[in-house]
Amino acid sequence: MRWEPEPKIVDEINPQSQKQSVEVLTTRQLLAWQGDPQEYHINHLVTNEGLGVLVADSGSFKTWSLIDMAYAMGNKCETWQDMKIDNPGRTLVIESELPKSELQRRVRRLLDGSNGRYRDIGVDFIQERFDVHTPGSLELLLKAILHRKYALVIGDSLSKFHVGNESDPSFMTKTMLILRTVEENVRRVYGEPCMFLLAHHMRKFSTD
């Protein structure tokens, strides 16, 4: 069933929209619809492709969780945090928050404390910050990601991929669109899906 808008109403809004229509589905039609199922790296949490953001307060173990996720993916574990890993694969962690000594300490502690679950394979690290609004920096980021065929790219954190104002919605929309083009370029080069997962700090903005 399709709803065709009244021509007179459309003319008043936008003369170019007369040929457009809106599809209206009943509940039964929606449930009967058959399409390609969503594929996941980690079942019902991290999809096979696209751009995702993990948002949480500072000090809420985002970085620990993401590095742990990276090793579960890279080591082709069956589960992560009791969630099934459907499509494991090599993972790149762009870690711009921690100094190298602290990153080394965390990785060593994670591997030593995994009871043999994780080995030092399947995960690569880059410790750089990239301003995706600068062509040279954006190109460097893309080349780094294309160094190997990564199933998952983790960026910690979103603030390290730009130098602008995160309270500006239009700027952040542009930033996310640029990052989405990075993911799309990786997918086009390798012909396989790639997921870009970013960490983002919740911040309290002053109202003064």
mmCIF file of C-alpha atoms in Angstrom:
data_model
loop_
_atom_site.group_PDB
_atom_site.id
_atom_site.type_symbol
_atom_site.label_atom_id
_atom_site.label_comp_id
_atom_site.label_asym_id
_atom_site.label_seq_id
_atom_site.Cartn_x
_atom_site.Cartn_y
_atom_site.Cartn_z
ATOM 1 C CA MET A 1 0.000 0.000 0.000
ATOM 2 C CA ARG A 2 1.361 3.416 -0.905
ATOM 3 C CA TRP A 3 0.233 6.808 0.259
ATOM 4 C CA GLU A 4 0.317 9.452 -2.480
ATOM 5 C CA PRO A 5 0.385 13.010 -1.130
ATOM 6 C CA GLU A 6 -2.220 15.496 -2.288
ATOM 7 C CA PRO A 7 -0.811 17.422 -5.320
ATOM 8 C CA LYS A 8 -1.983 20.799 -4.033
ATOM 9 C CA ILE A 9 -0.274 20.274 -0.685
ATOM 10 C CA VAL A 10 2.918 19.093 -2.388
ATOM 11 C CA ASP A 11 2.935 22.089 -4.733
ATOM 12 C CA GLU A 12 2.925 24.396 -1.751
ATOM 13 C CA ILE A 13 5.838 22.581 -0.130
ATOM 14 C CA ASN A 14 8.064 21.593 -3.014
ATOM 15 C CA PRO A 15 7.036 21.440 -6.688
ATOM 16 C CA GLN A 16 9.813 18.891 -7.379
ATOM 17 C CA SER A 17 8.377 16.329 -4.937
ATOM 18 C CA GLN A 18 5.200 15.401 -6.841
ATOM 19 C CA LYS A 19 6.669 12.131 -8.057
ATOM 20 C CA GLN A 20 7.661 11.009 -4.559
ATOM 21 C CA SER A 21 5.601 8.636 -2.462
ATOM 22 C CA VAL A 22 5.787 7.120 0.996
ATOM 23 C CA GLU A 23 5.461 3.395 1.598
ATOM 24 C CA VAL A 24 3.209 2.526 4.532
ATOM 25 C CA LEU A 25 3.542 -0.988 5.982
ATOM 26 C CA THR A 26 1.076 -2.750 8.198
ATOM 27 C CA THR A 27 2.533 -4.767 11.065
ATOM 28 C CA ARG A 28 1.834 -7.996 9.162
ATOM 29 C CA GLN A 29 3.557 -6.671 6.045
ATOM 30 C CA LEU A 30 6.585 -5.633 8.078
ATOM 31 C CA LEU A 31 6.857 -9.034 9.752
ATOM 32 C CA ALA A 32 6.407 -10.828 6.413
ATOM 33 C CA TRP A 33 9.105 -8.770 4.705
ATOM 34 C CA GLN A 34 12.216 -10.745 3.748
ATOM 35 C CA GLY A 35 15.553 -9.094 3.163
ATOM 36 C CA ASP A 36 19.226 -9.727 3.723
ATOM 37 C CA PRO A 37 19.841 -10.400 7.435
ATOM 38 C CA GLN A 38 22.167 -8.100 9.354
ATOM 39 C CA GLU A 39 25.586 -9.676 9.756
ATOM 40 C CA TYR A 40 27.640 -9.170 12.918
ATOM 41 C CA HIS A 41 31.176 -9.482 14.172
ATOM 42 C CA ILE A 42 29.818 -9.764 17.701
ATOM 43 C CA ASN A 43 26.238 -10.941 17.737
ATOM 44 C CA HIS A 44 23.720 -8.083 18.108
ATOM 45 C CA LEU A 45 26.451 -5.686 19.243
ATOM 46 C CA VAL A 46 29.070 -4.961 16.565
ATOM 47 C CA THR A 47 27.976 -5.214 12.948
ATOM 48 C CA ASN A 48 30.181 -6.435 10.087
ATOM 49 C CA GLU A 49 30.370 -3.029 8.461
ATOM 50 C CA GLY A 50 29.591 0.608 9.080
ATOM 51 C CA LEU A 51 30.467 3.190 11.694
ATOM 52 C CA GLY A 52 29.648 2.809 15.385
ATOM 53 C CA VAL A 53 30.322 4.832 18.531
ATOM 54 C CA LEU A 54 30.752 3.565 22.086
ATOM 55 C CA VAL A 55 29.795 6.438 24.423
ATOM 56 C CA ALA A 56 30.529 6.389 28.151
ATOM 57 C CA ASP A 57 31.951 8.494 30.967
ATOM 58 C CA SER A 58 35.679 8.885 31.485
ATOM 59 C CA GLY A 59 37.060 6.154 33.730
ATOM 60 C CA SER A 60 34.357 3.662 32.743
ATOM 61 C CA PHE A 61 36.845 1.137 31.284
ATOM 62 C CA LYS A 62 36.082 1.934 27.619
ATOM 63 C CA THR A 63 39.690 1.468 26.553
ATOM 64 C CA TRP A 64 40.082 -1.762 28.539
ATOM 65 C CA SER A 65 36.880 -3.115 26.993
ATOM 66 C CA LEU A 66 37.838 -2.177 23.452
ATOM 67 C CA ILE A 67 41.312 -3.714 23.701
ATOM 68 C CA ASP A 68 39.765 -6.841 25.186
ATOM 69 C CA MET A 69 37.299 -6.913 22.293
ATOM 70 C CA ALA A 70 40.171 -6.513 19.817
ATOM 71 C CA TYR A 71 41.980 -9.581 21.167
ATOM 72 C CA ALA A 72 38.806 -11.649 21.226
ATOM 73 C CA MET A 73 38.276 -10.746 17.562
ATOM 74 C CA GLY A 74 41.916 -11.166 16.533
ATOM 75 C CA ASN A 75 42.319 -14.479 18.360
ATOM 76 C CA LYS A 76 39.127 -15.807 16.777
ATOM 77 C CA CYS A 77 37.486 -16.553 20.094
ATOM 78 C CA GLU A 78 33.991 -17.986 20.122
ATOM 79 C CA THR A 79 32.588 -15.327 22.456
ATOM 80 C CA TRP A 80 33.258 -11.899 23.923
ATOM 81 C CA GLN A 81 31.556 -11.004 27.219
ATOM 82 C CA ASP A 82 29.239 -14.010 26.718
ATOM 83 C CA MET A 83 28.195 -12.727 23.268
ATOM 84 C CA LYS A 84 28.852 -14.950 20.262
ATOM 85 C CA ILE A 85 31.507 -13.806 17.804
ATOM 86 C CA ASP A 86 30.107 -14.628 14.383
ATOM 87 C CA ASN A 87 32.843 -13.167 12.185
ATOM 88 C CA PRO A 88 36.225 -12.780 13.905
ATOM 89 C CA GLY A 89 39.202 -11.241 12.146
ATOM 90 C CA ARG A 90 42.313 -9.118 12.413
ATOM 91 C CA THR A 91 41.730 -5.885 14.310
ATOM 92 C CA LEU A 92 43.474 -2.509 14.231
ATOM 93 C CA VAL A 93 43.417 -0.338 17.364
ATOM 94 C CA ILE A 94 44.166 3.351 16.830
ATOM 95 C CA GLU A 95 45.005 4.273 20.413
ATOM 96 C CA SER A 96 45.621 8.001 20.794
ATOM 97 C CA GLU A 97 44.630 8.399 24.450
ATOM 98 C CA LEU A 98 47.357 6.447 26.247
ATOM 99 C CA PRO A 99 51.151 6.856 26.247
ATOM 100 C CA LYS A 100 52.963 3.848 24.813
ATOM 101 C CA SER A 101 54.166 2.707 28.242
ATOM 102 C CA GLU A 102 50.612 2.589 29.611
ATOM 103 C CA LEU A 103 49.289 0.864 26.502
ATOM 104 C CA GLN A 104 52.044 -1.743 26.818
ATOM 105 C CA ARG A 105 51.190 -2.276 30.492
ATOM 106 C CA ARG A 106 47.503 -2.790 29.766
ATOM 107 C CA VAL A 107 48.077 -5.167 26.871
ATOM 108 C CA ARG A 108 50.577 -7.228 28.873
ATOM 109 C CA ARG A 109 48.199 -7.402 31.837
ATOM 110 C CA LEU A 110 45.315 -8.399 29.566
ATOM 111 C CA LEU A 111 47.300 -11.169 27.885
ATOM 112 C CA ASP A 112 48.777 -12.468 31.150
ATOM 113 C CA GLY A 113 45.376 -12.485 32.835
ATOM 114 C CA SER A 114 43.484 -14.237 30.049
ATOM 115 C CA ASN A 115 44.509 -17.771 31.149
ATOM 116 C CA GLY A 116 45.739 -18.562 27.651
ATOM 117 C CA ARG A 117 42.597 -17.270 25.939
ATOM 118 C CA TYR A 118 44.522 -14.490 24.195
ATOM 119 C CA ARG A 119 47.847 -14.678 22.397
ATOM 120 C CA ASP A 120 49.904 -11.815 20.986
ATOM 121 C CA ILE A 121 48.443 -12.233 17.507
ATOM 122 C CA GLY A 122 45.633 -10.783 15.419
ATOM 123 C CA VAL A 123 45.818 -7.212 16.739
ATOM 124 C CA ASP A 124 47.845 -4.219 15.502
ATOM 125 C CA PHE A 125 48.243 -0.792 17.105
ATOM 126 C CA ILE A 126 48.767 2.745 15.830
ATOM 127 C CA GLN A 127 49.516 5.573 18.247
ATOM 128 C CA GLU A 128 48.736 8.664 16.221
ATOM 129 C CA ARG A 129 46.037 11.281 16.124
ATOM 130 C CA PHE A 130 44.482 12.177 12.784
ATOM 131 C CA ASP A 131 42.605 15.301 11.745
ATOM 132 C CA VAL A 132 40.266 13.850 9.119
ATOM 133 C CA HIS A 133 39.384 17.358 7.939
ATOM 134 C CA THR A 134 42.961 17.743 6.646
ATOM 135 C CA PRO A 135 43.470 15.915 3.303
ATOM 136 C CA GLY A 136 47.027 14.811 4.098
ATOM 137 C CA SER A 137 46.070 13.419 7.492
ATOM 138 C CA LEU A 138 42.985 11.710 6.071
ATOM 139 C CA GLU A 139 45.084 10.057 3.366
ATOM 140 C CA LEU A 140 47.603 8.886 5.981
ATOM 141 C CA LEU A 141 44.784 7.369 8.050
ATOM 142 C CA LEU A 142 43.395 5.510 5.044
ATOM 143 C CA LYS A 143 46.833 4.175 4.076
ATOM 144 C CA ALA A 144 47.423 2.978 7.631
ATOM 145 C CA ILE A 145 44.129 1.108 7.707
ATOM 146 C CA LEU A 146 44.801 -0.383 4.270
ATOM 147 C CA HIS A 147 48.178 -1.704 5.486
ATOM 148 C CA ARG A 148 46.417 -4.990 6.191
ATOM 149 C CA LYS A 149 42.962 -6.396 5.677
ATOM 150 C CA TYR A 150 41.239 -5.511 8.952
ATOM 151 C CA ALA A 151 37.796 -6.780 9.870
ATOM 152 C CA LEU A 152 37.478 -4.235 12.680
ATOM 153 C CA VAL A 153 39.098 -0.844 13.236
ATOM 154 C CA ILE A 154 38.840 0.624 16.737
ATOM 155 C CA GLY A 155 39.524 4.328 17.299
ATOM 156 C CA ASP A 156 40.156 5.638 20.817
ATOM 157 C CA SER A 157 38.834 8.246 20.885
ATOM 158 C CA LEU A 158 36.656 10.282 18.520
ATOM 159 C CA SER A 159 38.219 13.535 19.766
ATOM 160 C CA LYS A 160 41.574 12.416 18.336
ATOM 161 C CA PHE A 161 40.212 12.418 14.784
ATOM 162 C CA HIS A 162 39.514 16.150 14.591
ATOM 163 C CA VAL A 163 40.563 19.463 16.144
ATOM 164 C CA GLY A 164 37.163 21.167 16.088
ATOM 165 C CA ASN A 165 34.350 21.904 18.491
ATOM 166 C CA GLU A 166 32.386 18.802 19.481
ATOM 167 C CA SER A 167 29.433 20.924 20.583
ATOM 168 C CA ASP A 168 28.953 22.063 16.968
ATOM 169 C CA PRO A 169 26.430 19.619 15.431
ATOM 170 C CA SER A 170 27.204 20.521 11.808
ATOM 171 C CA PHE A 171 30.948 20.055 12.342
ATOM 172 C CA MET A 172 30.488 16.700 14.053
ATOM 173 C CA THR A 173 28.082 15.530 11.352
ATOM 174 C CA LYS A 174 30.742 16.311 8.756
ATOM 175 C CA THR A 175 33.376 14.518 10.852
ATOM 176 C CA MET A 176 31.263 11.363 11.054
ATOM 177 C CA LEU A 177 30.506 11.488 7.320
ATOM 178 C CA ILE A 178 34.232 11.698 6.554
ATOM 179 C CA LEU A 179 34.960 8.734 8.829
ATOM 180 C CA ARG A 180 32.177 6.825 7.100
ATOM 181 C CA THR A 181 33.882 7.417 3.736
ATOM 182 C CA VAL A 182 37.069 5.887 5.202
ATOM 183 C CA GLU A 183 35.154 2.717 6.067
ATOM 184 C CA GLU A 184 33.534 2.689 2.616
ATOM 185 C CA ASN A 185 36.915 3.078 0.873
ATOM 186 C CA VAL A 186 38.384 0.168 2.834
ATOM 187 C CA ARG A 187 35.400 -1.980 1.861
ATOM 188 C CA ARG A 188 35.762 -0.995 -1.796
ATOM 189 C CA VAL A 189 39.503 -1.771 -1.913
ATOM 190 C CA TYR A 190 39.246 -5.210 -0.313
ATOM 191 C CA GLY A 191 35.754 -6.121 -1.439
ATOM 192 C CA GLU A 192 34.930 -7.190 2.111
ATOM 193 C CA PRO A 193 33.145 -5.418 4.970
ATOM 194 C CA CYS A 194 35.010 -3.401 7.574
ATOM 195 C CA MET A 195 33.595 -1.996 10.810
ATOM 196 C CA PHE A 196 34.865 1.284 12.276
ATOM 197 C CA LEU A 197 34.145 1.492 16.027
ATOM 198 C CA LEU A 198 34.944 4.703 17.909
ATOM 199 C CA ALA A 199 35.099 5.459 21.610
ATOM 200 C CA HIS A 200 33.639 8.774 22.733
ATOM 201 C CA HIS A 201 33.735 10.484 26.128
ATOM 202 C CA MET A 202 30.547 11.883 27.605
ATOM 203 C CA ARG A 203 31.245 15.462 28.602
ATOM 204 C CA LYS A 204 29.343 17.979 30.660
ATOM 205 C CA PHE A 205 29.245 21.286 28.852
ATOM 206 C CA SER A 206 29.066 24.525 30.787
ATOM 207 C CA THR A 207 25.823 26.472 30.540
ATOM 208 C CA ASP A 208 27.451 29.743 31.642
#
